[in-house]
């Protein structure tokens, strides 16, 4: 088991490390760290970019959470997404010192409950650790059926995210356009048929497929028990560490979207708490890997045990609103069945994951009808039905799969 990364206050003498790796980790930024990131850290230590703080606030019924230090600021807040009627609280902004928006143009650390629902809006948030060495916020969604703890450290360019309760999979979509997913060891990993799943295009089941002979331990993707991956636009972006033993599936999306990861889904046993690291990058691919390797060598994959809140307890009620029932849409056998209870005109629109319209039609009246997708390529789409009285329903369609 790897040892937990140690943290020290500014000016505190560094202890003698037991190994060279731990000595480097105590400093965190070794000589091989890029000059660009080192400059950001050095400038941040002397700047007024941000007090080391964790705050929870509520505006118009929405909970915002901000973690900030001298290096970067992370904001959890409500985000509207095209494939669902419900806003979800996730990372909507990640900004480095100096105002350079690294990955704040879309959403990250989002979570999907099932094909029609995300985890929704935060129903509870509180600062549970607030001292000079760390700030930790406990976040709860869906009546506390989902529980995470997010920790920031002073002058460190990363977050530790402990997932205690979670749903089907997590999404990191860092940007609407641009950004290239990068995975440690991907160039050396091929399936038994000779294919490399990291080049298949949209929604490949990149890792892992037992029927294709994929190694359960991640093969060349495994570094010290972790997957190291991230997304870069030029030299800036972010990295993710994911523990191999807890990940069942990782899907790399198209080159400009991001990825999804499924912990303990079908394979690798029942759901267990796990830890992930999200870190800032300003020095390109080399920095993504070198800093990821240091963190992997010094981070535990399993978070410490905590007392979890009762699901649905008083004060932990789900925050999202019920879906309208005037319109119902279901997908079955290559078609969408749409039932509308609205005498006025209504429209049906099928869009792809980039928001491009694939099909659009209008109709009128109370009835159920079948929308064939025979001429639509296999893939994941959003079917959106809207009436003139602004009644809306949306479903995610996994067509041809």
mmCIF file of C-alpha atoms in Angstrom:
data_model
loop_
_atom_site.group_PDB
_atom_site.id
_atom_site.type_symbol
_atom_site.label_atom_id
_atom_site.label_comp_id
_atom_site.label_asym_id
_atom_site.label_seq_id
_atom_site.Cartn_x
_atom_site.Cartn_y
_atom_site.Cartn_z
ATOM 1 C CA UNK A 1 0.000 0.000 0.000
ATOM 2 C CA UNK A 2 1.411 3.369 -0.971
ATOM 3 C CA UNK A 3 1.974 6.000 1.662
ATOM 4 C CA UNK A 4 -0.214 9.059 1.951
ATOM 5 C CA UNK A 5 1.256 12.297 0.632
ATOM 6 C CA UNK A 6 2.428 14.551 3.478
ATOM 7 C CA UNK A 7 1.759 18.274 3.528
ATOM 8 C CA UNK A 8 3.646 21.078 5.282
ATOM 9 C CA UNK A 9 2.931 24.695 6.108
ATOM 10 C CA UNK A 10 4.930 27.470 4.463
ATOM 11 C CA UNK A 11 8.274 27.921 6.217
ATOM 12 C CA UNK A 12 8.064 24.648 8.122
ATOM 13 C CA UNK A 13 11.301 22.636 7.776
ATOM 14 C CA UNK A 14 10.911 19.503 5.668
ATOM 15 C CA UNK A 15 11.493 16.251 7.536
ATOM 16 C CA UNK A 16 13.940 13.686 6.283
ATOM 17 C CA UNK A 17 12.058 11.518 3.854
ATOM 18 C CA UNK A 18 12.326 7.756 4.076
ATOM 19 C CA UNK A 19 12.838 7.387 0.319
ATOM 20 C CA UNK A 20 13.831 9.711 -2.520
ATOM 21 C CA UNK A 21 10.252 9.502 -3.800
ATOM 22 C CA UNK A 22 8.847 10.785 -0.529
ATOM 23 C CA UNK A 23 11.450 13.528 -0.380
ATOM 24 C CA UNK A 24 10.300 14.746 -3.765
ATOM 25 C CA UNK A 25 6.683 14.332 -2.766
ATOM 26 C CA UNK A 26 7.174 16.432 0.353
ATOM 27 C CA UNK A 27 8.264 19.295 -1.873
ATOM 28 C CA UNK A 28 5.635 18.141 -4.391
ATOM 29 C CA UNK A 29 7.188 20.061 -7.278
ATOM 30 C CA UNK A 30 10.522 18.440 -8.146
ATOM 31 C CA UNK A 31 13.150 19.735 -10.537
ATOM 32 C CA UNK A 32 11.421 17.957 -13.389
ATOM 33 C CA UNK A 33 8.297 20.090 -12.864
ATOM 34 C CA UNK A 34 7.764 22.467 -15.793
ATOM 35 C CA UNK A 35 9.044 26.005 -15.465
ATOM 36 C CA UNK A 36 5.565 27.246 -16.405
ATOM 37 C CA UNK A 37 3.844 25.556 -13.472
ATOM 38 C CA UNK A 38 6.678 26.401 -11.086
ATOM 39 C CA UNK A 39 6.293 30.058 -12.046
ATOM 40 C CA UNK A 40 2.558 29.917 -11.362
ATOM 41 C CA UNK A 41 3.135 28.382 -7.933
ATOM 42 C CA UNK A 42 5.877 30.841 -7.003
ATOM 43 C CA UNK A 43 3.833 33.837 -8.083
ATOM 44 C CA UNK A 44 0.752 32.507 -6.315
ATOM 45 C CA UNK A 45 2.578 32.203 -3.016
ATOM 46 C CA UNK A 46 3.160 35.965 -3.035
ATOM 47 C CA UNK A 47 -0.090 37.068 -4.690
ATOM 48 C CA UNK A 48 -3.502 37.992 -3.392
ATOM 49 C CA UNK A 49 -5.283 35.717 -5.888
ATOM 50 C CA UNK A 50 -7.107 33.846 -3.177
ATOM 51 C CA UNK A 51 -7.210 33.364 0.550
ATOM 52 C CA UNK A 52 -7.019 29.694 1.458
ATOM 53 C CA UNK A 53 -10.713 29.087 2.068
ATOM 54 C CA UNK A 54 -13.762 26.884 1.623
ATOM 55 C CA UNK A 55 -17.184 28.542 1.496
ATOM 56 C CA UNK A 56 -20.751 27.325 1.100
ATOM 57 C CA UNK A 57 -23.471 29.757 0.006
ATOM 58 C CA UNK A 58 -27.056 29.605 -1.220
ATOM 59 C CA UNK A 59 -28.542 31.839 -3.919
ATOM 60 C CA UNK A 60 -32.152 31.443 -5.105
ATOM 61 C CA UNK A 61 -32.272 27.953 -3.658
ATOM 62 C CA UNK A 62 -29.056 26.803 -5.369
ATOM 63 C CA UNK A 63 -26.005 25.795 -3.322
ATOM 64 C CA UNK A 64 -22.593 27.027 -4.463
ATOM 65 C CA UNK A 65 -19.334 25.705 -3.020
ATOM 66 C CA UNK A 66 -15.996 27.442 -3.598
ATOM 67 C CA UNK A 67 -12.576 26.052 -2.641
ATOM 68 C CA UNK A 68 -9.724 28.481 -3.193
ATOM 69 C CA UNK A 69 -6.016 28.759 -2.510
ATOM 70 C CA UNK A 70 -3.170 30.852 -3.918
ATOM 71 C CA UNK A 71 -2.850 28.556 -6.937
ATOM 72 C CA UNK A 72 -6.396 27.981 -8.205
ATOM 73 C CA UNK A 73 -10.095 28.215 -7.458
ATOM 74 C CA UNK A 74 -12.706 25.472 -7.862
ATOM 75 C CA UNK A 75 -16.435 26.252 -7.943
ATOM 76 C CA UNK A 76 -19.240 23.707 -7.620
ATOM 77 C CA UNK A 77 -22.533 25.148 -8.828
ATOM 78 C CA UNK A 78 -25.652 24.368 -10.899
ATOM 79 C CA UNK A 79 -25.039 23.624 -14.582
ATOM 80 C CA UNK A 80 -27.691 23.265 -17.314
ATOM 81 C CA UNK A 81 -27.066 20.444 -19.795
ATOM 82 C CA UNK A 82 -28.786 19.879 -23.104
ATOM 83 C CA UNK A 83 -29.750 16.245 -22.471
ATOM 84 C CA UNK A 84 -31.733 16.713 -19.238
ATOM 85 C CA UNK A 85 -34.318 19.092 -17.787
ATOM 86 C CA UNK A 86 -32.610 19.179 -14.394
ATOM 87 C CA UNK A 87 -29.643 21.306 -13.456
ATOM 88 C CA UNK A 88 -26.826 19.406 -11.794
ATOM 89 C CA UNK A 89 -24.362 20.726 -9.231
ATOM 90 C CA UNK A 90 -20.859 19.880 -10.426
ATOM 91 C CA UNK A 91 -17.558 21.650 -11.051
ATOM 92 C CA UNK A 92 -18.513 24.525 -13.318
ATOM 93 C CA UNK A 93 -15.320 26.550 -13.035
ATOM 94 C CA UNK A 94 -11.665 25.765 -12.485
ATOM 95 C CA UNK A 95 -9.421 28.829 -12.686
ATOM 96 C CA UNK A 96 -5.680 29.168 -12.098
ATOM 97 C CA UNK A 97 -3.969 32.183 -10.561
ATOM 98 C CA UNK A 98 -3.888 35.104 -12.965
ATOM 99 C CA UNK A 99 -7.392 34.494 -14.299
ATOM 100 C CA UNK A 100 -6.473 31.909 -16.942
ATOM 101 C CA UNK A 101 -9.567 29.750 -17.320
ATOM 102 C CA UNK A 102 -8.201 26.233 -17.702
ATOM 103 C CA UNK A 103 -11.251 23.979 -17.804
ATOM 104 C CA UNK A 104 -14.135 26.201 -16.758
ATOM 105 C CA UNK A 105 -16.129 26.298 -19.959
ATOM 106 C CA UNK A 106 -18.269 23.197 -19.473
ATOM 107 C CA UNK A 107 -18.655 20.812 -16.522
ATOM 108 C CA UNK A 108 -16.610 18.297 -14.554
ATOM 109 C CA UNK A 109 -17.156 15.797 -11.744
ATOM 110 C CA UNK A 110 -20.720 15.331 -12.972
ATOM 111 C CA UNK A 111 -22.532 12.064 -12.252
ATOM 112 C CA UNK A 112 -25.155 10.043 -14.137
ATOM 113 C CA UNK A 113 -27.762 8.108 -12.161
ATOM 114 C CA UNK A 114 -29.412 6.349 -15.114
ATOM 115 C CA UNK A 115 -30.172 7.003 -18.775
ATOM 116 C CA UNK A 116 -32.634 9.798 -17.971
ATOM 117 C CA UNK A 117 -31.310 11.397 -14.792
ATOM 118 C CA UNK A 118 -28.157 12.886 -13.372
ATOM 119 C CA UNK A 119 -27.659 13.148 -9.609
ATOM 120 C CA UNK A 120 -29.295 16.616 -9.701
ATOM 121 C CA UNK A 121 -28.632 19.623 -7.494
ATOM 122 C CA UNK A 122 -26.838 19.580 -4.155
ATOM 123 C CA UNK A 123 -29.224 19.076 -1.256
ATOM 124 C CA UNK A 124 -26.585 19.619 1.446
ATOM 125 C CA UNK A 125 -23.042 20.966 1.745
ATOM 126 C CA UNK A 126 -20.914 21.795 4.757
ATOM 127 C CA UNK A 127 -17.289 22.515 5.579
ATOM 128 C CA UNK A 128 -16.164 19.603 7.765
ATOM 129 C CA UNK A 129 -12.438 20.469 8.015
ATOM 130 C CA UNK A 130 -11.358 24.117 8.176
ATOM 131 C CA UNK A 131 -7.780 24.579 9.335
ATOM 132 C CA UNK A 132 -4.475 25.896 8.029
ATOM 133 C CA UNK A 133 -3.393 22.588 6.488
ATOM 134 C CA UNK A 134 -6.549 21.595 4.615
ATOM 135 C CA UNK A 135 -10.115 22.539 3.783
ATOM 136 C CA UNK A 136 -12.657 19.762 3.258
ATOM 137 C CA UNK A 137 -16.276 20.109 2.161
ATOM 138 C CA UNK A 138 -18.844 17.316 2.353
ATOM 139 C CA UNK A 139 -21.241 17.367 -0.605
ATOM 140 C CA UNK A 140 -24.540 15.468 -0.746
ATOM 141 C CA UNK A 141 -26.992 14.926 -3.597
ATOM 142 C CA UNK A 142 -30.338 13.187 -4.063
ATOM 143 C CA UNK A 143 -31.322 12.965 -0.417
ATOM 144 C CA UNK A 144 -27.742 12.000 0.538
ATOM 145 C CA UNK A 145 -27.823 8.947 -1.727
ATOM 146 C CA UNK A 146 -24.628 10.461 -3.181
ATOM 147 C CA UNK A 147 -21.898 11.650 -0.788
ATOM 148 C CA UNK A 148 -18.458 13.060 -1.626
ATOM 149 C CA UNK A 149 -15.740 14.886 0.267
ATOM 150 C CA UNK A 150 -13.564 17.377 -1.613
ATOM 151 C CA UNK A 151 -10.282 18.507 -0.042
ATOM 152 C CA UNK A 152 -7.945 21.359 -1.002
ATOM 153 C CA UNK A 153 -4.495 22.087 0.430
ATOM 154 C CA UNK A 154 -2.623 25.413 0.661
ATOM 155 C CA UNK A 155 -0.395 26.228 -2.341
ATOM 156 C CA UNK A 156 -1.127 22.844 -3.960
ATOM 157 C CA UNK A 157 -2.573 22.600 -7.492
ATOM 158 C CA UNK A 158 -4.911 19.666 -6.895
ATOM 159 C CA UNK A 159 -8.067 18.436 -5.187
ATOM 160 C CA UNK A 160 -8.581 15.115 -3.447
ATOM 161 C CA UNK A 161 -12.107 13.821 -4.077
ATOM 162 C CA UNK A 162 -13.379 10.976 -1.894
ATOM 163 C CA UNK A 163 -16.419 9.205 -3.355
ATOM 164 C CA UNK A 164 -18.356 7.485 -0.560
ATOM 165 C CA UNK A 165 -21.727 6.958 -2.243
ATOM 166 C CA UNK A 166 -22.177 7.304 -5.970
ATOM 167 C CA UNK A 167 -24.246 6.361 -8.989
ATOM 168 C CA UNK A 168 -23.486 4.675 -12.300
ATOM 169 C CA UNK A 169 -20.689 6.837 -13.707
ATOM 170 C CA UNK A 170 -18.827 10.151 -13.492
ATOM 171 C CA UNK A 171 -18.311 12.591 -16.362
ATOM 172 C CA UNK A 172 -15.466 15.026 -16.961
ATOM 173 C CA UNK A 173 -16.439 17.187 -19.941
ATOM 174 C CA UNK A 174 -13.899 20.002 -19.560
ATOM 175 C CA UNK A 175 -14.707 22.035 -22.655
ATOM 176 C CA UNK A 176 -17.393 22.402 -25.297
ATOM 177 C CA UNK A 177 -14.738 22.547 -28.011
ATOM 178 C CA UNK A 178 -11.055 21.742 -28.006
ATOM 179 C CA UNK A 179 -9.134 19.671 -25.524
ATOM 180 C CA UNK A 180 -7.388 16.356 -26.151
ATOM 181 C CA UNK A 181 -7.767 13.363 -23.775
ATOM 182 C CA UNK A 182 -4.408 11.813 -22.859
ATOM 183 C CA UNK A 183 -3.917 8.518 -20.983
ATOM 184 C CA UNK A 184 -0.701 7.148 -19.492
ATOM 185 C CA UNK A 185 0.384 3.919 -21.244
ATOM 186 C CA UNK A 186 -2.230 4.137 -24.007
ATOM 187 C CA UNK A 187 0.277 3.849 -26.855
ATOM 188 C CA UNK A 188 1.533 0.526 -25.488
ATOM 189 C CA UNK A 189 -1.844 -1.079 -24.871
ATOM 190 C CA UNK A 190 -3.498 -3.182 -27.583
ATOM 191 C CA UNK A 191 -6.220 -5.784 -27.436
ATOM 192 C CA UNK A 192 -5.643 -9.408 -28.391
ATOM 193 C CA UNK A 193 -7.029 -8.653 -31.867
ATOM 194 C CA UNK A 194 -4.315 -6.019 -32.320
ATOM 195 C CA UNK A 195 -6.623 -3.012 -32.047
ATOM 196 C CA UNK A 196 -5.962 0.016 -29.871
ATOM 197 C CA UNK A 197 -9.286 1.055 -28.268
ATOM 198 C CA UNK A 198 -8.063 4.601 -27.760
ATOM 199 C CA UNK A 199 -8.462 5.349 -31.457
ATOM 200 C CA UNK A 200 -11.955 4.038 -32.175
ATOM 201 C CA UNK A 201 -13.861 7.335 -32.158
ATOM 202 C CA UNK A 202 -16.922 8.282 -30.141
ATOM 203 C CA UNK A 203 -17.903 6.196 -27.123
ATOM 204 C CA UNK A 204 -15.428 3.342 -27.377
ATOM 205 C CA UNK A 205 -15.515 1.168 -24.303
ATOM 206 C CA UNK A 206 -11.853 1.978 -23.930
ATOM 207 C CA UNK A 207 -11.294 -0.041 -20.738
ATOM 208 C CA UNK A 208 -12.159 -2.692 -20.036
ATOM 209 C CA UNK A 209 -13.757 -5.533 -22.063
ATOM 210 C CA UNK A 210 -13.090 -9.011 -20.665
ATOM 211 C CA UNK A 211 -14.503 -10.596 -23.829
ATOM 212 C CA UNK A 212 -11.676 -8.909 -25.765
ATOM 213 C CA UNK A 213 -9.032 -10.142 -23.353
ATOM 214 C CA UNK A 214 -8.440 -6.772 -21.686
ATOM 215 C CA UNK A 215 -6.358 -7.166 -18.501
ATOM 216 C CA UNK A 216 -8.342 -6.476 -15.334
ATOM 217 C CA UNK A 217 -5.285 -4.790 -13.815
ATOM 218 C CA UNK A 218 -5.142 -2.171 -16.571
ATOM 219 C CA UNK A 219 -2.032 -3.558 -18.257
ATOM 220 C CA UNK A 220 0.206 -0.775 -19.549
ATOM 221 C CA UNK A 221 -2.348 1.799 -18.359
ATOM 222 C CA UNK A 222 -1.567 0.947 -14.726
ATOM 223 C CA UNK A 223 0.991 3.074 -12.903
ATOM 224 C CA UNK A 224 1.413 2.147 -9.227
ATOM 225 C CA UNK A 225 -2.229 1.042 -9.087
ATOM 226 C CA UNK A 226 -3.610 4.161 -10.793
ATOM 227 C CA UNK A 227 -4.829 5.353 -14.159
ATOM 228 C CA UNK A 228 -3.242 8.705 -15.039
ATOM 229 C CA UNK A 229 -5.252 10.689 -17.565
ATOM 230 C CA UNK A 230 -6.328 14.190 -18.401
ATOM 231 C CA UNK A 231 -7.329 16.710 -21.035
ATOM 232 C CA UNK A 232 -5.132 19.427 -22.512
ATOM 233 C CA UNK A 233 -5.745 22.466 -24.700
ATOM 234 C CA UNK A 234 -2.260 23.419 -25.751
ATOM 235 C CA UNK A 235 -0.133 23.145 -22.614
ATOM 236 C CA UNK A 236 -2.931 23.866 -20.111
ATOM 237 C CA UNK A 237 -5.583 21.594 -18.698
ATOM 238 C CA UNK A 238 -6.103 19.100 -15.895
ATOM 239 C CA UNK A 239 -5.166 15.592 -14.851
ATOM 240 C CA UNK A 240 -7.152 12.810 -13.165
ATOM 241 C CA UNK A 241 -5.948 9.906 -11.072
ATOM 242 C CA UNK A 242 -8.344 6.944 -10.880
ATOM 243 C CA UNK A 243 -7.615 3.815 -8.800
ATOM 244 C CA UNK A 244 -7.404 0.749 -11.058
ATOM 245 C CA UNK A 245 -8.943 -1.628 -8.534
ATOM 246 C CA UNK A 246 -12.122 0.464 -8.352
ATOM 247 C CA UNK A 247 -12.632 1.233 -12.077
ATOM 248 C CA UNK A 248 -14.742 -1.099 -14.224
ATOM 249 C CA UNK A 249 -15.017 0.996 -17.396
ATOM 250 C CA UNK A 250 -13.367 4.112 -18.789
ATOM 251 C CA UNK A 251 -14.884 5.586 -21.950
ATOM 252 C CA UNK A 252 -12.881 8.095 -23.938
ATOM 253 C CA UNK A 253 -15.290 10.223 -25.929
ATOM 254 C CA UNK A 254 -14.518 12.036 -29.156
ATOM 255 C CA UNK A 255 -11.283 14.074 -29.144
ATOM 256 C CA UNK A 256 -13.059 17.260 -28.116
ATOM 257 C CA UNK A 257 -15.379 16.002 -25.397
ATOM 258 C CA UNK A 258 -13.745 14.278 -22.422
ATOM 259 C CA UNK A 259 -14.382 10.944 -20.743
ATOM 260 C CA UNK A 260 -16.583 8.944 -18.391
ATOM 261 C CA UNK A 261 -15.576 6.432 -15.741
ATOM 262 C CA UNK A 262 -17.672 3.680 -14.147
ATOM 263 C CA UNK A 263 -16.591 2.530 -10.668
ATOM 264 C CA UNK A 264 -17.688 -0.996 -9.687
ATOM 265 C CA UNK A 265 -20.122 -1.321 -12.575
ATOM 266 C CA UNK A 266 -20.881 -4.972 -13.479
ATOM 267 C CA UNK A 267 -17.245 -5.963 -12.795
ATOM 268 C CA UNK A 268 -14.886 -5.573 -9.806
ATOM 269 C CA UNK A 269 -17.462 -6.385 -7.138
ATOM 270 C CA UNK A 270 -19.909 -4.296 -5.141
ATOM 271 C CA UNK A 271 -19.551 -0.541 -4.799
ATOM 272 C CA UNK A 272 -16.893 0.659 -2.383
ATOM 273 C CA UNK A 273 -15.647 4.144 -1.482
ATOM 274 C CA UNK A 274 -12.663 5.328 -3.518
ATOM 275 C CA UNK A 275 -10.393 8.350 -3.888
ATOM 276 C CA UNK A 276 -9.554 10.331 -7.017
ATOM 277 C CA UNK A 277 -7.178 13.257 -7.573
ATOM 278 C CA UNK A 278 -7.948 16.191 -9.882
ATOM 279 C CA UNK A 279 -4.937 18.394 -10.624
ATOM 280 C CA UNK A 280 -4.031 21.504 -12.624
ATOM 281 C CA UNK A 281 -1.610 21.347 -15.563
ATOM 282 C CA UNK A 282 0.148 24.280 -17.241
ATOM 283 C CA UNK A 283 3.193 22.524 -18.740
ATOM 284 C CA UNK A 284 1.728 20.042 -21.200
ATOM 285 C CA UNK A 285 1.777 16.256 -21.463
ATOM 286 C CA UNK A 286 5.115 15.725 -19.705
ATOM 287 C CA UNK A 287 3.877 17.585 -16.650
ATOM 288 C CA UNK A 288 0.566 15.716 -16.689
ATOM 289 C CA UNK A 289 2.462 12.432 -16.406
ATOM 290 C CA UNK A 290 5.302 13.450 -14.047
ATOM 291 C CA UNK A 291 3.002 15.106 -11.528
ATOM 292 C CA UNK A 292 0.462 12.302 -11.907
ATOM 293 C CA UNK A 293 3.158 9.724 -11.185
ATOM 294 C CA UNK A 294 4.257 11.552 -8.033
ATOM 295 C CA UNK A 295 0.698 11.726 -6.764
ATOM 296 C CA UNK A 296 0.059 8.081 -7.668
ATOM 297 C CA UNK A 297 3.099 6.989 -5.661
ATOM 298 C CA UNK A 298 1.884 8.841 -2.577
ATOM 299 C CA UNK A 299 -1.910 8.598 -2.508
ATOM 300 C CA UNK A 300 -4.166 5.962 -0.975
ATOM 301 C CA UNK A 301 -6.876 4.545 -3.245
ATOM 302 C CA UNK A 302 -9.289 4.061 -0.327
ATOM 303 C CA UNK A 303 -10.555 7.077 1.650
ATOM 304 C CA UNK A 304 -10.760 7.087 5.451
ATOM 305 C CA UNK A 305 -13.993 5.771 6.937
ATOM 306 C CA UNK A 306 -16.550 8.390 7.982
ATOM 307 C CA UNK A 307 -20.039 8.396 9.486
ATOM 308 C CA UNK A 308 -22.392 8.726 6.530
ATOM 309 C CA UNK A 309 -25.757 10.512 6.763
ATOM 310 C CA UNK A 310 -28.968 8.541 6.563
ATOM 311 C CA UNK A 311 -30.426 8.594 3.061
ATOM 312 C CA UNK A 312 -33.521 10.802 2.946
ATOM 313 C CA UNK A 313 -33.095 12.071 6.513
ATOM 314 C CA UNK A 314 -34.717 15.339 7.619
ATOM 315 C CA UNK A 315 -32.808 18.226 6.090
ATOM 316 C CA UNK A 316 -31.420 15.958 3.358
ATOM 317 C CA UNK A 317 -34.388 15.972 0.971
ATOM 318 C CA UNK A 318 -33.631 15.636 -2.759
ATOM 319 C CA UNK A 319 -33.271 19.047 -4.351
ATOM 320 C CA UNK A 320 -34.382 18.328 -7.891
ATOM 321 C CA UNK A 321 -37.891 18.894 -9.201
ATOM 322 C CA UNK A 322 -40.220 16.294 -10.652
ATOM 323 C CA UNK A 323 -40.340 15.873 -14.425
ATOM 324 C CA UNK A 324 -43.500 17.064 -16.196
ATOM 325 C CA UNK A 325 -45.921 14.243 -17.032
ATOM 326 C CA UNK A 326 -47.723 15.895 -19.961
ATOM 327 C CA UNK A 327 -45.153 14.439 -22.363
ATOM 328 C CA UNK A 328 -43.697 10.935 -22.234
ATOM 329 C CA UNK A 329 -41.028 9.516 -24.536
ATOM 330 C CA UNK A 330 -39.537 6.028 -24.564
ATOM 331 C CA UNK A 331 -37.029 4.313 -26.855
ATOM 332 C CA UNK A 332 -37.711 0.805 -28.128
ATOM 333 C CA UNK A 333 -36.463 -1.243 -31.072
ATOM 334 C CA UNK A 334 -35.021 1.544 -33.199
ATOM 335 C CA UNK A 335 -37.789 4.059 -32.624
ATOM 336 C CA UNK A 336 -38.991 6.598 -30.075
ATOM 337 C CA UNK A 337 -42.588 6.363 -28.869
ATOM 338 C CA UNK A 338 -43.880 9.813 -27.944
ATOM 339 C CA UNK A 339 -47.088 10.400 -25.995
ATOM 340 C CA UNK A 340 -48.265 13.999 -25.853
ATOM 341 C CA UNK A 341 -51.128 15.408 -23.778
ATOM 342 C CA UNK A 342 -51.206 18.895 -25.242
ATOM 343 C CA UNK A 343 -53.728 20.094 -27.851
ATOM 344 C CA UNK A 344 -51.353 22.705 -29.241
ATOM 345 C CA UNK A 345 -48.379 22.277 -31.599
ATOM 346 C CA UNK A 346 -45.302 20.490 -30.359
ATOM 347 C CA UNK A 347 -41.882 19.751 -31.823
ATOM 348 C CA UNK A 348 -39.564 16.760 -31.761
ATOM 349 C CA UNK A 349 -35.829 17.222 -32.114
ATOM 350 C CA UNK A 350 -33.017 14.647 -32.127
ATOM 351 C CA UNK A 351 -29.536 16.030 -31.385
ATOM 352 C CA UNK A 352 -26.115 14.424 -31.078
ATOM 353 C CA UNK A 353 -23.646 14.832 -28.216
ATOM 354 C CA UNK A 354 -22.263 18.013 -29.760
ATOM 355 C CA UNK A 355 -25.730 19.592 -29.875
ATOM 356 C CA UNK A 356 -26.125 19.300 -33.666
ATOM 357 C CA UNK A 357 -29.696 18.650 -34.874
ATOM 358 C CA UNK A 358 -30.049 15.262 -36.595
ATOM 359 C CA UNK A 359 -33.820 15.341 -37.064
ATOM 360 C CA UNK A 360 -36.587 17.874 -36.438
ATOM 361 C CA UNK A 361 -40.338 17.700 -37.017
ATOM 362 C CA UNK A 362 -43.497 19.335 -35.721
ATOM 363 C CA UNK A 363 -46.977 17.949 -35.102
ATOM 364 C CA UNK A 364 -50.118 18.743 -33.111
ATOM 365 C CA UNK A 365 -52.734 17.107 -30.912
ATOM 366 C CA UNK A 366 -53.105 14.573 -28.109
ATOM 367 C CA UNK A 367 -51.805 11.255 -29.378
ATOM 368 C CA UNK A 368 -49.049 8.685 -29.293
ATOM 369 C CA UNK A 369 -46.871 8.244 -32.351
ATOM 370 C CA UNK A 370 -43.729 6.424 -33.398
ATOM 371 C CA UNK A 371 -40.589 8.238 -34.567
ATOM 372 C CA UNK A 372 -38.411 5.829 -36.558
ATOM 373 C CA UNK A 373 -34.619 6.092 -36.314
ATOM 374 C CA UNK A 374 -33.949 3.659 -39.165
ATOM 375 C CA UNK A 375 -31.914 6.230 -41.099
ATOM 376 C CA UNK A 376 -29.941 7.470 -38.086
ATOM 377 C CA UNK A 377 -26.430 6.179 -37.397
ATOM 378 C CA UNK A 378 -25.875 4.140 -34.245
ATOM 379 C CA UNK A 379 -24.787 6.198 -31.264
ATOM 380 C CA UNK A 380 -25.970 8.227 -28.284
ATOM 381 C CA UNK A 381 -28.486 11.022 -28.866
ATOM 382 C CA UNK A 382 -30.898 13.275 -27.034
ATOM 383 C CA UNK A 383 -34.579 13.232 -28.018
ATOM 384 C CA UNK A 384 -36.271 16.483 -27.025
ATOM 385 C CA UNK A 385 -40.041 16.977 -27.186
ATOM 386 C CA UNK A 386 -41.441 20.464 -26.567
ATOM 387 C CA UNK A 387 -44.997 21.833 -26.617
ATOM 388 C CA UNK A 388 -45.968 25.461 -27.191
ATOM 389 C CA UNK A 389 -46.974 25.797 -23.553
ATOM 390 C CA UNK A 390 -43.295 25.129 -22.687
ATOM 391 C CA UNK A 391 -43.931 21.621 -21.429
ATOM 392 C CA UNK A 392 -40.721 19.723 -22.178
ATOM 393 C CA UNK A 393 -39.402 16.208 -21.857
ATOM 394 C CA UNK A 394 -36.049 14.772 -22.879
ATOM 395 C CA UNK A 395 -34.600 11.289 -22.979
ATOM 396 C CA UNK A 396 -31.154 9.937 -23.780
ATOM 397 C CA UNK A 397 -31.294 7.469 -26.680
ATOM 398 C CA UNK A 398 -28.657 4.727 -27.023
ATOM 399 C CA UNK A 399 -29.535 3.891 -30.626
ATOM 400 C CA UNK A 400 -28.328 0.693 -32.213
ATOM 401 C CA UNK A 401 -26.498 -0.525 -29.092
#
